[in-house]
Tab-separated table of N, CA, C and O in Angstrom:
chain	number	residue	atom	x	y	z
Y	246	ILE	N	0.854	-1.167	0.015
Y	246	ILE	CA	-0.009	-0.013	-0.009
Y	246	ILE	C	0.912	1.239	0.000
Y	246	ILE	O	1.781	1.354	0.856
Y	247	PRO	N	0.664	2.143	-0.884
Y	247	PRO	CA	1.479	3.398	-0.941
Y	247	PRO	C	1.349	4.205	0.325
Y	247	PRO	O	0.273	4.259	0.945
Y	248	GLN	N	2.430	4.853	0.745
Y	248	GLN	CA	2.394	5.665	1.946
Y	248	GLN	C	1.427	6.796	1.847
Y	248	GLN	O	0.818	7.155	2.844
Y	249	GLY	N	1.252	7.394	0.690
Y	249	GLY	CA	0.307	8.475	0.513
Y	249	GLY	C	-1.130	8.066	0.828
Y	249	GLY	O	-1.896	8.831	1.412
Y	250	VAL	N	-1.473	6.842	0.486
Y	250	VAL	CA	-2.800	6.313	0.800
Y	250	VAL	C	-2.975	6.196	2.289
Y	250	VAL	O	-4.024	6.559	2.881
Y	251	LEU	N	-1.968	5.656	2.947
Y	251	LEU	CA	-2.037	5.534	4.433
Y	251	LEU	C	-2.120	6.881	5.097
Y	251	LEU	O	-2.953	7.093	6.006
Y	252	TYR	N	-1.317	7.826	4.651
Y	252	TYR	CA	-1.356	9.176	5.237
Y	252	TYR	C	-2.706	9.806	5.056
Y	252	TYR	O	-3.243	10.430	5.931
Y	253	GLY	N	-3.234	9.676	3.860
Y	253	GLY	CA	-4.557	10.231	3.551
Y	253	GLY	C	-5.645	9.599	4.420
Y	253	GLY	O	-6.553	10.300	4.901
Y	254	THR	N	-5.604	8.318	4.610
Y	254	THR	CA	-6.578	7.609	5.429
Y	254	THR	C	-6.500	8.072	6.888
Y	254	THR	O	-7.500	8.371	7.491
Y	255	PHE	N	-5.276	8.162	7.422
Y	255	PHE	CA	-5.135	8.599	8.782
Y	255	PHE	C	-5.502	10.073	8.963
Y	255	PHE	O	-6.068	10.447	10.008
Y	256	LEU	N	-5.200	10.871	7.951
Y	256	LEU	CA	-5.588	12.301	8.007
Y	256	LEU	C	-7.129	12.388	8.024
Y	256	LEU	O	-7.662	13.172	8.816
Y	257	TYR	N	-7.749	11.661	7.166
Y	257	TYR	CA	-9.232	11.703	7.119
Y	257	TYR	C	-9.834	11.227	8.465
Y	257	TYR	O	-10.739	11.839	8.999
Y	258	MET	N	-9.303	10.129	9.029
Y	258	MET	CA	-9.800	9.650	10.308
Y	258	MET	C	-9.571	10.673	11.415
Y	258	MET	O	-10.425	10.875	12.260
Y	259	GLY	N	-8.454	11.347	11.394
Y	259	GLY	CA	-8.163	12.334	12.413
Y	259	GLY	C	-9.060	13.557	12.298
Y	259	GLY	O	-9.609	14.036	13.302
Y	260	VAL	N	-9.214	14.053	11.116
Y	260	VAL	CA	-10.041	15.278	10.914
Y	260	VAL	C	-11.510	14.957	11.182
Y	260	VAL	O	-12.211	15.767	11.804
Y	261	SER	N	-12.005	13.810	10.749
Y	261	SER	CA	-13.401	13.468	11.009
Y	261	SER	C	-13.670	13.258	12.502
Y	261	SER	O	-14.792	13.426	12.913
Y	262	GLY	N	-12.652	12.948	13.249
Y	262	GLY	CA	-12.825	12.814	14.703
Y	262	GLY	C	-12.957	14.100	15.436
Y	262	GLY	O	-13.397	14.143	16.614
Y	263	PHE	N	-12.604	15.222	14.827
Y	263	PHE	CA	-12.718	16.529	15.465
Y	263	PHE	C	-14.153	16.892	15.725
Y	263	PHE	O	-14.519	17.406	16.778
Y	264	PHE	N	-15.034	16.664	14.778
Y	264	PHE	CA	-16.414	17.048	14.900
Y	264	PHE	C	-17.125	16.122	15.864
Y	264	PHE	O	-17.147	14.925	15.689
Y	265	GLY	N	-17.710	16.722	16.889
Y	265	GLY	CA	-18.314	15.939	17.961
Y	265	GLY	C	-17.414	15.880	19.187
Y	265	GLY	O	-17.848	15.410	20.228
Y	266	ASN	N	-16.204	16.337	19.063
Y	266	ASN	CA	-15.244	16.355	20.155
Y	266	ASN	C	-15.522	17.632	20.940
Y	266	ASN	O	-15.460	18.740	20.393
Y	267	GLU	N	-15.779	17.555	22.248
Y	267	GLU	CA	-16.100	18.720	23.034
Y	267	GLU	C	-15.009	19.759	23.068
Y	267	GLU	O	-15.294	20.952	23.090
Y	268	LEU	N	-13.776	19.302	23.142
Y	268	LEU	CA	-12.677	20.275	23.197
Y	268	LEU	C	-12.639	21.090	21.900
Y	268	LEU	O	-12.521	22.302	21.926
Y	269	PHE	N	-12.803	20.437	20.773
Y	269	PHE	CA	-12.833	21.148	19.489
Y	269	PHE	C	-14.037	22.072	19.430
Y	269	PHE	O	-13.942	23.204	18.949
Y	270	ASP	N	-15.184	21.596	19.917
Y	270	ASP	CA	-16.409	22.443	19.932
Y	270	ASP	C	-16.188	23.691	20.755
Y	270	ASP	O	-16.543	24.783	20.344
Y	271	ARG	N	-15.557	23.544	21.943
Y	271	ARG	CA	-15.312	24.718	22.796
Y	271	ARG	C	-14.273	25.638	22.142
Y	271	ARG	O	-14.383	26.856	22.292
Y	272	CYS	N	-13.346	25.130	21.400
Y	272	CYS	CA	-12.386	25.979	20.693
Y	272	CYS	C	-13.117	26.785	19.604
Y	272	CYS	O	-12.814	27.946	19.402
Y	273	LEU	N	-14.052	26.147	18.900
Y	273	LEU	CA	-14.831	26.881	17.912
Y	273	LEU	C	-15.708	27.962	18.563
Y	273	LEU	O	-15.939	29.007	18.003
Y	274	LEU	N	-16.224	27.618	19.765
Y	274	LEU	CA	-17.064	28.605	20.449
Y	274	LEU	C	-16.288	29.886	20.860
Y	274	LEU	O	-16.923	30.911	21.058
Y	275	GLN	N	-14.975	29.746	21.003
Y	275	GLN	CA	-14.191	30.928	21.317
Y	275	GLN	C	-14.287	31.956	20.183
Y	275	GLN	O	-14.112	33.151	20.443
Y	276	LEU	N	-14.571	31.501	18.968
Y	276	LEU	CA	-14.641	32.393	17.787
Y	276	LEU	C	-16.055	32.766	17.445
Y	276	LEU	O	-16.288	33.465	16.449
Y	277	THR	N	-17.041	32.346	18.250
Y	277	THR	CA	-18.453	32.572	17.952
Y	277	THR	C	-19.006	33.666	18.814
Y	277	THR	O	-18.699	33.761	20.003
Y	278	GLN	N	-19.862	34.501	18.229
Y	278	GLN	CA	-20.493	35.540	19.014
Y	278	GLN	C	-21.403	34.925	20.059
Y	278	GLN	O	-21.973	33.871	19.884
Y	279	ARG	N	-21.534	35.610	21.181
Y	279	ARG	CA	-22.303	35.099	22.315
Y	279	ARG	C	-23.735	34.741	21.903
Y	279	ARG	O	-24.271	33.735	22.296
Y	280	GLU	N	-24.340	35.571	21.103
Y	280	GLU	CA	-25.759	35.342	20.692
Y	280	GLU	C	-25.911	34.132	19.783
Y	280	GLU	O	-26.977	33.557	19.716
Y	281	LEU	N	-24.846	33.754	19.097
Y	281	LEU	CA	-24.935	32.652	18.145
Y	281	LEU	C	-24.479	31.313	18.714
Y	281	LEU	O	-24.502	30.303	18.043
Y	282	ARG	N	-24.015	31.302	19.963
Y	282	ARG	CA	-23.589	30.061	20.577
Y	282	ARG	C	-24.745	29.115	20.853
Y	282	ARG	O	-25.747	29.539	21.444
Y	283	PRO	N	-24.674	27.849	20.398
Y	283	PRO	CA	-25.752	26.941	20.696
Y	283	PRO	C	-25.770	26.528	22.123
Y	283	PRO	O	-24.802	26.611	22.836
Y	284	ALA	N	-26.944	26.069	22.595
Y	284	ALA	CA	-27.074	25.589	23.964
Y	284	ALA	C	-26.335	24.267	24.120
Y	284	ALA	O	-26.513	23.353	23.334
Y	285	ARG	N	-25.458	24.189	25.043
Y	285	ARG	CA	-24.681	23.019	25.344
Y	285	ARG	C	-24.870	22.589	26.772
Y	285	ARG	O	-25.484	23.348	27.554
Y	286	SER	N	-24.303	21.492	27.210
Y	286	SER	CA	-24.458	21.041	28.570
Y	286	SER	C	-23.786	21.992	29.554
Y	286	SER	O	-24.136	22.026	30.720
Y	287	TYR	N	-22.827	22.775	29.086
Y	287	TYR	CA	-22.105	23.691	29.948
Y	287	TYR	C	-22.570	25.148	29.786
Y	287	TYR	O	-21.878	26.064	30.187
Y	288	SER	N	-23.730	25.360	29.197
Y	288	SER	CA	-24.219	26.710	29.027
Y	288	SER	C	-24.517	27.418	30.328
Y	288	SER	O	-24.508	28.658	30.399
Y	289	ALA	N	-24.783	26.679	31.398
Y	289	ALA	CA	-25.051	27.268	32.700
Y	289	ALA	C	-23.786	27.686	33.452
Y	289	ALA	O	-23.883	28.330	34.467
Y	290	VAL	N	-22.632	27.310	32.906
Y	290	VAL	CA	-21.375	27.628	33.551
Y	290	VAL	C	-20.878	28.989	33.050
Y	290	VAL	O	-21.103	29.343	31.900
Y	291	ALA	N	-20.284	29.763	33.915
Y	291	ALA	CA	-19.777	31.081	33.532
Y	291	ALA	C	-18.770	30.900	32.384
Y	291	ALA	O	-17.982	29.959	32.369
Y	292	TRP	N	-18.814	31.833	31.437
Y	292	TRP	CA	-17.995	31.703	30.213
Y	292	TRP	C	-16.525	31.699	30.539
Y	292	TRP	O	-15.722	31.011	29.875
Y	293	ASP	N	-16.076	32.465	31.533
Y	293	ASP	CA	-14.648	32.490	31.882
Y	293	ASP	C	-14.202	31.140	32.409
Y	293	ASP	O	-13.085	30.702	32.202
Y	294	LYS	N	-15.100	30.405	33.092
Y	294	LYS	CA	-14.781	29.047	33.556
Y	294	LYS	C	-14.663	28.077	32.402
Y	294	LYS	O	-13.802	27.233	32.375
Y	295	VAL	N	-15.518	28.233	31.396
Y	295	VAL	CA	-15.466	27.394	30.206
Y	295	VAL	C	-14.140	27.656	29.483
Y	295	VAL	O	-13.463	26.740	29.059
Y	296	GLN	N	-13.747	28.929	29.375
Y	296	GLN	CA	-12.499	29.258	28.718
Y	296	GLN	C	-11.266	28.709	29.494
Y	296	GLN	O	-10.359	28.191	28.891
Y	297	LEU	N	-11.309	28.814	30.816
Y	297	LEU	CA	-10.236	28.275	31.635
Y	297	LEU	C	-10.107	26.786	31.467
Y	297	LEU	O	-9.019	26.233	31.295
Y	298	TYR	N	-11.246	26.077	31.497
Y	298	TYR	CA	-11.241	24.622	31.313
Y	298	TYR	C	-10.689	24.236	29.949
Y	298	TYR	O	-9.895	23.313	29.831
Y	299	THR	N	-11.049	25.004	28.929
Y	299	THR	CA	-10.572	24.732	27.551
Y	299	THR	C	-9.078	24.952	27.470
Y	299	THR	O	-8.353	24.148	26.917
Y	300	VAL	N	-8.597	26.039	28.046
Y	300	VAL	CA	-7.135	26.322	28.045
Y	300	VAL	C	-6.342	25.241	28.804
Y	300	VAL	O	-5.296	24.803	28.352
Y	301	LEU	N	-6.885	24.807	29.955
Y	301	LEU	CA	-6.219	23.734	30.696
Y	301	LEU	C	-6.158	22.430	29.872
Y	301	LEU	O	-5.157	21.750	29.873
Y	302	GLN	N	-7.273	22.118	29.193
Y	302	GLN	CA	-7.259	20.889	28.379
Y	302	GLN	C	-6.302	21.035	27.200
Y	302	GLN	O	-5.552	20.097	26.886
Y	303	LEU	N	-6.307	22.166	26.540
Y	303	LEU	CA	-5.381	22.392	25.427
Y	303	LEU	C	-3.907	22.306	25.900
Y	303	LEU	O	-3.050	21.767	25.198
Y	304	SER	N	-3.627	22.871	27.065
Y	304	SER	CA	-2.253	22.806	27.565
Y	304	SER	C	-1.846	21.381	27.933
Y	304	SER	O	-0.705	21.003	27.688
Y	305	ALA	N	-2.790	20.589	28.428
Y	305	ALA	CA	-2.479	19.181	28.729
Y	305	ALA	C	-2.198	18.403	27.433
Y	305	ALA	O	-1.246	17.624	27.351
Y	306	VAL	N	-3.017	18.665	26.414
Y	306	VAL	CA	-2.806	17.998	25.102
Y	306	VAL	C	-1.472	18.406	24.509
Y	306	VAL	O	-0.701	17.573	24.039
Y	307	ALA	N	-1.171	19.717	24.562
Y	307	ALA	CA	0.101	20.201	23.984
Y	307	ALA	C	1.301	19.649	24.719
Y	307	ALA	O	2.275	19.249	24.132
Y	308	THR	N	1.196	19.628	26.075
Y	308	THR	CA	2.295	19.109	26.876
Y	308	THR	C	2.569	17.632	26.540
Y	308	THR	O	3.721	17.214	26.349
Y	309	ILE	N	1.521	16.842	26.504
Y	309	ILE	CA	1.667	15.422	26.202
Y	309	ILE	C	2.207	15.219	24.800
Y	309	ILE	O	3.067	14.389	24.566
Y	310	PHE	N	1.699	15.986	23.846
Y	310	PHE	CA	2.204	15.899	22.463
Y	310	PHE	C	3.668	16.229	22.369
Y	310	PHE	O	4.422	15.513	21.742
Y	311	ILE	N	4.055	17.323	23.018
Y	311	ILE	CA	5.492	17.735	22.949
Y	311	ILE	C	6.387	16.729	23.639
Y	311	ILE	O	7.441	16.328	23.100
Y	312	LEU	N	5.971	16.251	24.815
Y	312	LEU	CA	6.775	15.250	25.511
Y	312	LEU	C	6.862	13.947	24.742
Y	312	LEU	O	7.894	13.295	24.701
Y	313	ALA	N	5.746	13.544	24.136
Y	313	ALA	CA	5.747	12.251	23.433
Y	313	ALA	C	6.455	12.339	22.058
Y	313	ALA	O	6.841	11.322	21.543
Y	314	THR	N	6.574	13.523	21.500
Y	314	THR	CA	7.154	13.630	20.198
Y	314	THR	C	8.631	14.024	20.213
Y	314	THR	O	9.437	13.441	19.465
Y	315	PHE	N	9.007	14.948	21.082
Y	315	PHE	CA	10.320	15.526	21.045
Y	315	PHE	C	11.229	15.168	22.187
Y	315	PHE	O	12.260	15.807	22.371
Y	316	SER	N	10.854	14.243	22.985
Y	316	SER	CA	11.636	13.969	24.198
Y	316	SER	C	11.849	12.468	24.374
Y	316	SER	O	11.096	11.646	23.892
Y	317	PRO	N	12.887	12.155	25.138
Y	317	PRO	CA	13.119	10.722	25.457
Y	317	PRO	C	11.983	10.149	26.337
Y	317	PRO	O	11.905	8.924	26.487
Y	318	ALA	N	11.135	11.016	26.861
Y	318	ALA	CA	10.026	10.561	27.695
Y	318	ALA	C	8.901	9.950	26.883
Y	318	ALA	O	7.877	9.578	27.387
Y	319	ALA	N	9.098	9.833	25.549
Y	319	ALA	CA	8.054	9.302	24.675
Y	319	ALA	C	7.665	7.867	25.084
Y	319	ALA	O	6.527	7.484	24.855
Y	320	VAL	N	8.585	7.109	25.639
Y	320	VAL	CA	8.242	5.751	26.042
Y	320	VAL	C	7.282	5.780	27.221
Y	320	VAL	O	6.638	4.748	27.524
Y	321	CYS	N	7.146	6.875	27.882
Y	321	CYS	CA	6.183	6.991	29.027
Y	321	CYS	C	4.839	7.525	28.628
Y	321	CYS	O	4.058	7.948	29.448
Y	322	PHE	N	4.512	7.508	27.320
Y	322	PHE	CA	3.254	8.051	26.806
Y	322	PHE	C	2.074	7.474	27.555
Y	322	PHE	O	1.203	8.251	27.957
Y	323	PRO	N	1.956	6.143	27.755
Y	323	PRO	CA	0.793	5.653	28.486
Y	323	PRO	C	0.713	6.223	29.916
Y	323	PRO	O	-0.371	6.485	30.404
Y	324	PHE	N	1.828	6.413	30.541
Y	324	PHE	CA	1.837	6.994	31.898
Y	324	PHE	C	1.361	8.455	31.846
Y	324	PHE	O	0.632	8.880	32.749
Y	325	LEU	N	1.770	9.165	30.839
Y	325	LEU	CA	1.341	10.556	30.715
Y	325	LEU	C	-0.183	10.628	30.544
Y	325	LEU	O	-0.830	11.537	31.078
Y	326	ILE	N	-0.737	9.715	29.795
Y	326	ILE	CA	-2.211	9.701	29.631
Y	326	ILE	C	-2.881	9.305	30.956
Y	326	ILE	O	-3.859	9.879	31.365
Y	327	ALA	N	-2.306	8.277	31.648
Y	327	ALA	CA	-2.889	7.821	32.900
Y	327	ALA	C	-2.824	8.868	33.988
Y	327	ALA	O	-3.713	8.918	34.876
Y	328	ILE	N	-1.863	9.756	33.944
Y	328	ILE	CA	-1.720	10.757	34.988
Y	328	ILE	C	-2.839	11.837	34.882
Y	328	ILE	O	-3.074	12.604	35.839
Y	329	LEU	N	-3.535	11.865	33.770
Y	329	LEU	CA	-4.627	12.823	33.609
Y	329	LEU	C	-5.804	12.499	34.529
Y	329	LEU	O	-6.557	13.399	34.917
Y	330	VAL	N	-5.958	11.239	34.901
Y	330	VAL	CA	-7.062	10.835	35.790
Y	330	VAL	C	-6.894	11.479	37.176
Y	330	VAL	O	-7.831	12.102	37.659
Y	331	PRO	N	-5.727	11.334	37.855
Y	331	PRO	CA	-5.620	12.015	39.149
Y	331	PRO	C	-5.643	13.533	39.039
Y	331	PRO	O	-6.126	14.223	39.946
Y	332	ILE	N	-5.172	14.075	37.938
Y	332	ILE	CA	-5.294	15.523	37.742
Y	332	ILE	C	-6.753	15.935	37.717
Y	332	ILE	O	-7.147	16.933	38.361
Y	333	ARG	N	-7.560	15.156	36.977
Y	333	ARG	CA	-8.990	15.480	36.902
Y	333	ARG	C	-9.671	15.344	38.285
Y	333	ARG	O	-10.506	16.125	38.682
Y	334	ALA	N	-9.258	14.286	39.030
Y	334	ALA	CA	-9.912	13.988	40.287
Y	334	ALA	C	-9.428	14.898	41.425
Y	334	ALA	O	-10.208	15.226	42.329
Y	335	LYS	N	-8.165	15.312	41.406
Y	335	LYS	CA	-7.616	16.044	42.565
Y	335	LYS	C	-7.259	17.499	42.304
Y	335	LYS	O	-7.425	18.333	43.194
Y	336	VAL	N	-6.818	17.847	41.113
Y	336	VAL	CA	-6.352	19.195	40.826
Y	336	VAL	C	-7.483	20.087	40.340
Y	336	VAL	O	-7.678	21.209	40.835
Y	337	LEU	N	-8.307	19.598	39.400
Y	337	LEU	CA	-9.335	20.452	38.819
Y	337	LEU	C	-10.406	20.893	39.860
Y	337	LEU	O	-10.894	22.008	39.716
Y	338	PRO	N	-10.756	20.089	40.869
Y	338	PRO	CA	-11.731	20.586	41.830
Y	338	PRO	C	-11.226	21.834	42.615
Y	338	PRO	O	-12.005	22.551	43.212
Y	339	ALA	N	-9.929	22.083	42.604
Y	339	ALA	CA	-9.418	23.310	43.261
Y	339	ALA	C	-9.748	24.552	42.444
Y	339	ALA	O	-9.816	25.634	42.972
Y	340	PHE	N	-9.989	24.429	41.133
Y	340	PHE	CA	-10.277	25.552	40.266
Y	340	PHE	C	-11.748	25.687	39.924
Y	340	PHE	O	-12.204	26.738	39.537
Y	341	PHE	N	-12.480	24.572	39.996
Y	341	PHE	CA	-13.895	24.532	39.536
Y	341	PHE	C	-14.774	23.926	40.605
Y	341	PHE	O	-14.348	23.034	41.330
Y	342	SER	N	-16.009	24.374	40.685
Y	342	SER	CA	-16.959	23.756	41.592
Y	342	SER	C	-17.398	22.391	41.023
Y	342	SER	O	-17.199	22.134	39.845
Y	343	GLU	N	-17.988	21.572	41.873
Y	343	GLU	CA	-18.447	20.250	41.369
Y	343	GLU	C	-19.536	20.421	40.317
Y	343	GLU	O	-19.582	19.645	39.359
Y	344	HIS	N	-20.367	21.450	40.473
Y	344	HIS	CA	-21.382	21.716	39.463
Y	344	HIS	C	-20.781	22.063	38.114
Y	344	HIS	O	-21.205	21.555	37.081
Y	345	ASP	N	-19.762	22.933	38.135
Y	345	ASP	CA	-19.100	23.315	36.909
Y	345	ASP	C	-18.415	22.111	36.223
Y	345	ASP	O	-18.499	21.922	35.029
Y	346	LEU	N	-17.716	21.307	37.043
Y	346	LEU	CA	-17.023	20.159	36.479
Y	346	LEU	C	-18.001	19.142	35.868
Y	346	LEU	O	-17.763	18.545	34.833
Y	347	SER	N	-19.130	18.930	36.538
Y	347	SER	CA	-20.110	17.967	35.995
Y	347	SER	C	-20.724	18.502	34.704
Y	347	SER	O	-21.054	17.702	33.821
Y	348	ALA	N	-20.861	19.794	34.558
Y	348	ALA	CA	-21.375	20.366	33.336
Y	348	ALA	C	-20.332	20.395	32.233
Y	348	ALA	O	-20.654	20.136	31.052
Y	349	LEU	N	-19.073	20.628	32.581
Y	349	LEU	CA	-18.024	20.721	31.567
Y	349	LEU	C	-17.530	19.353	31.114
Y	349	LEU	O	-17.025	19.210	30.006
Y	350	ASP	N	-17.618	18.387	31.979
Y	350	ASP	CA	-17.105	17.042	31.684
Y	350	ASP	C	-18.251	16.080	31.409
Y	350	ASP	O	-18.834	15.512	32.323
Y	351	CYS	N	-18.559	15.906	30.145
Y	351	CYS	CA	-19.734	15.086	29.771
Y	351	CYS	C	-19.611	13.655	30.183
Y	351	CYS	O	-20.593	12.929	30.341
Y	352	VAL	N	-18.438	13.162	30.386
Y	352	VAL	CA	-18.247	11.766	30.747
Y	352	VAL	C	-18.863	11.473	32.116
Y	352	VAL	O	-19.326	10.370	32.340
Y	353	THR	N	-18.974	12.479	32.928
Y	353	THR	CA	-19.554	12.262	34.270
Y	353	THR	C	-21.064	12.385	34.263
Y	353	THR	O	-21.698	12.321	35.295
Y	354	GLN	N	-21.668	12.526	33.066
Y	354	GLN	CA	-23.097	12.696	32.932
Y	354	GLN	C	-23.682	11.574	32.073
Y	354	GLN	O	-24.062	11.809	30.950
Y	355	PRO	N	-23.777	10.331	32.551
Y	355	PRO	CA	-24.219	9.243	31.699
Y	355	PRO	C	-25.647	9.414	31.208
Y	355	PRO	O	-26.015	8.971	30.145
Y	356	HIS	N	-26.493	10.132	31.938
Y	356	HIS	CA	-27.906	10.316	31.556
Y	356	HIS	C	-28.021	11.391	30.455
Y	356	HIS	O	-29.074	11.542	29.835
Y	357	ARG	N	-26.938	12.127	30.182
Y	357	ARG	CA	-26.988	13.176	29.180
Y	357	ARG	C	-25.960	12.955	28.045
Y	357	ARG	O	-25.568	13.844	27.376
Y	358	VAL	N	-25.550	11.680	27.873
Y	358	VAL	CA	-24.515	11.404	26.887
Y	358	VAL	C	-24.924	11.805	25.503
Y	358	VAL	O	-24.179	12.350	24.719
Y	359	GLU	N	-26.197	11.511	25.121
Y	359	GLU	CA	-26.620	11.806	23.773
Y	359	GLU	C	-26.559	13.310	23.501
Y	359	GLU	O	-26.261	13.750	22.407
Y	360	ARG	N	-26.779	14.173	24.485
Y	360	ARG	CA	-26.647	15.596	24.334
Y	360	ARG	C	-25.172	15.992	24.198
Y	360	ARG	O	-24.834	16.951	23.527
Y	361	CYS	N	-24.312	15.274	24.895
Y	361	CYS	CA	-22.894	15.604	24.880
Y	361	CYS	C	-22.206	15.257	23.538
Y	361	CYS	O	-21.259	15.901	23.150
Y	362	ILE	N	-22.704	14.205	22.873
Y	362	ILE	CA	-22.028	13.763	21.672
Y	362	ILE	C	-22.627	14.363	20.404
Y	362	ILE	O	-22.212	14.049	19.325
Y	363	THR	N	-23.644	15.190	20.541
Y	363	THR	CA	-24.212	15.876	19.366
Y	363	THR	C	-23.182	16.891	18.853
Y	363	THR	O	-22.854	17.827	19.559
Y	364	PRO	N	-22.676	16.706	17.675
Y	364	PRO	CA	-21.642	17.638	17.193
Y	364	PRO	C	-22.192	19.035	17.020
Y	364	PRO	O	-23.280	19.207	16.473
Y	365	MET	N	-21.471	19.990	17.522
Y	365	MET	CA	-21.880	21.399	17.388
Y	365	MET	C	-21.865	21.778	15.931
Y	365	MET	O	-22.642	22.647	15.516
Y	366	TRP	N	-21.042	21.158	15.140
Y	366	TRP	CA	-20.961	21.493	13.736
Y	366	TRP	C	-22.316	21.265	13.062
Y	366	TRP	O	-22.704	22.089	12.220
Y	367	ASP	N	-23.042	20.193	13.424
Y	367	ASP	CA	-24.356	19.946	12.880
Y	367	ASP	C	-25.320	21.089	13.237
Y	367	ASP	O	-26.151	21.484	12.447
Y	368	GLU	N	-25.201	21.599	14.496
Y	368	GLU	CA	-26.069	22.684	14.915
Y	368	GLU	C	-25.783	23.948	14.096
Y	368	GLU	O	-26.701	24.719	13.792
Y	369	PHE	N	-24.526	24.219	13.799
Y	369	PHE	CA	-24.200	25.402	12.953
Y	369	PHE	C	-24.717	25.238	11.570
Y	369	PHE	O	-25.188	26.171	10.946
Y	370	ASN	N	-24.650	24.009	11.036
Y	370	ASN	CA	-25.125	23.804	9.672
Y	370	ASN	C	-26.671	23.934	9.563
Y	370	ASN	O	-27.164	24.235	8.490
Y	371	ARG	N	-27.357	23.618	10.639
Y	371	ARG	CA	-28.843	23.745	10.627
Y	371	ARG	C	-29.270	25.201	10.678
Y	371	ARG	O	-30.365	25.511	10.282
Y	372	ALA	N	-28.468	26.071	11.227
Y	372	ALA	CA	-28.838	27.488	11.429
Y	372	ALA	C	-28.863	28.260	10.130
Y	372	ALA	O	-28.418	27.946	9.122
């Protein structure tokens, strides 16, 4: 199989995974006017808290990407991913209330999963 075909397949899989991803949705919301933002599970949370949560998630992704790509610590990639669990459980409650975290983190809301996985992109296309 030619390498170009593999690269194209993986690129398509990666880009198609963005839509429906809450982090990507919140990044798009940073560029959207307040009046045009669709109702999401975290609409009841103060906007500055949503922005802080998004920045913290982006910094975690960037840190793990940089460490896994450009450092000898790349062999510790599974450990870097696993360390996110205690950070979520112990560090984030210092910055956010339990109500804010439950609204921002859809994984903790099993009864509202269908609302969490609705891609925001579809809502923009309907408007």
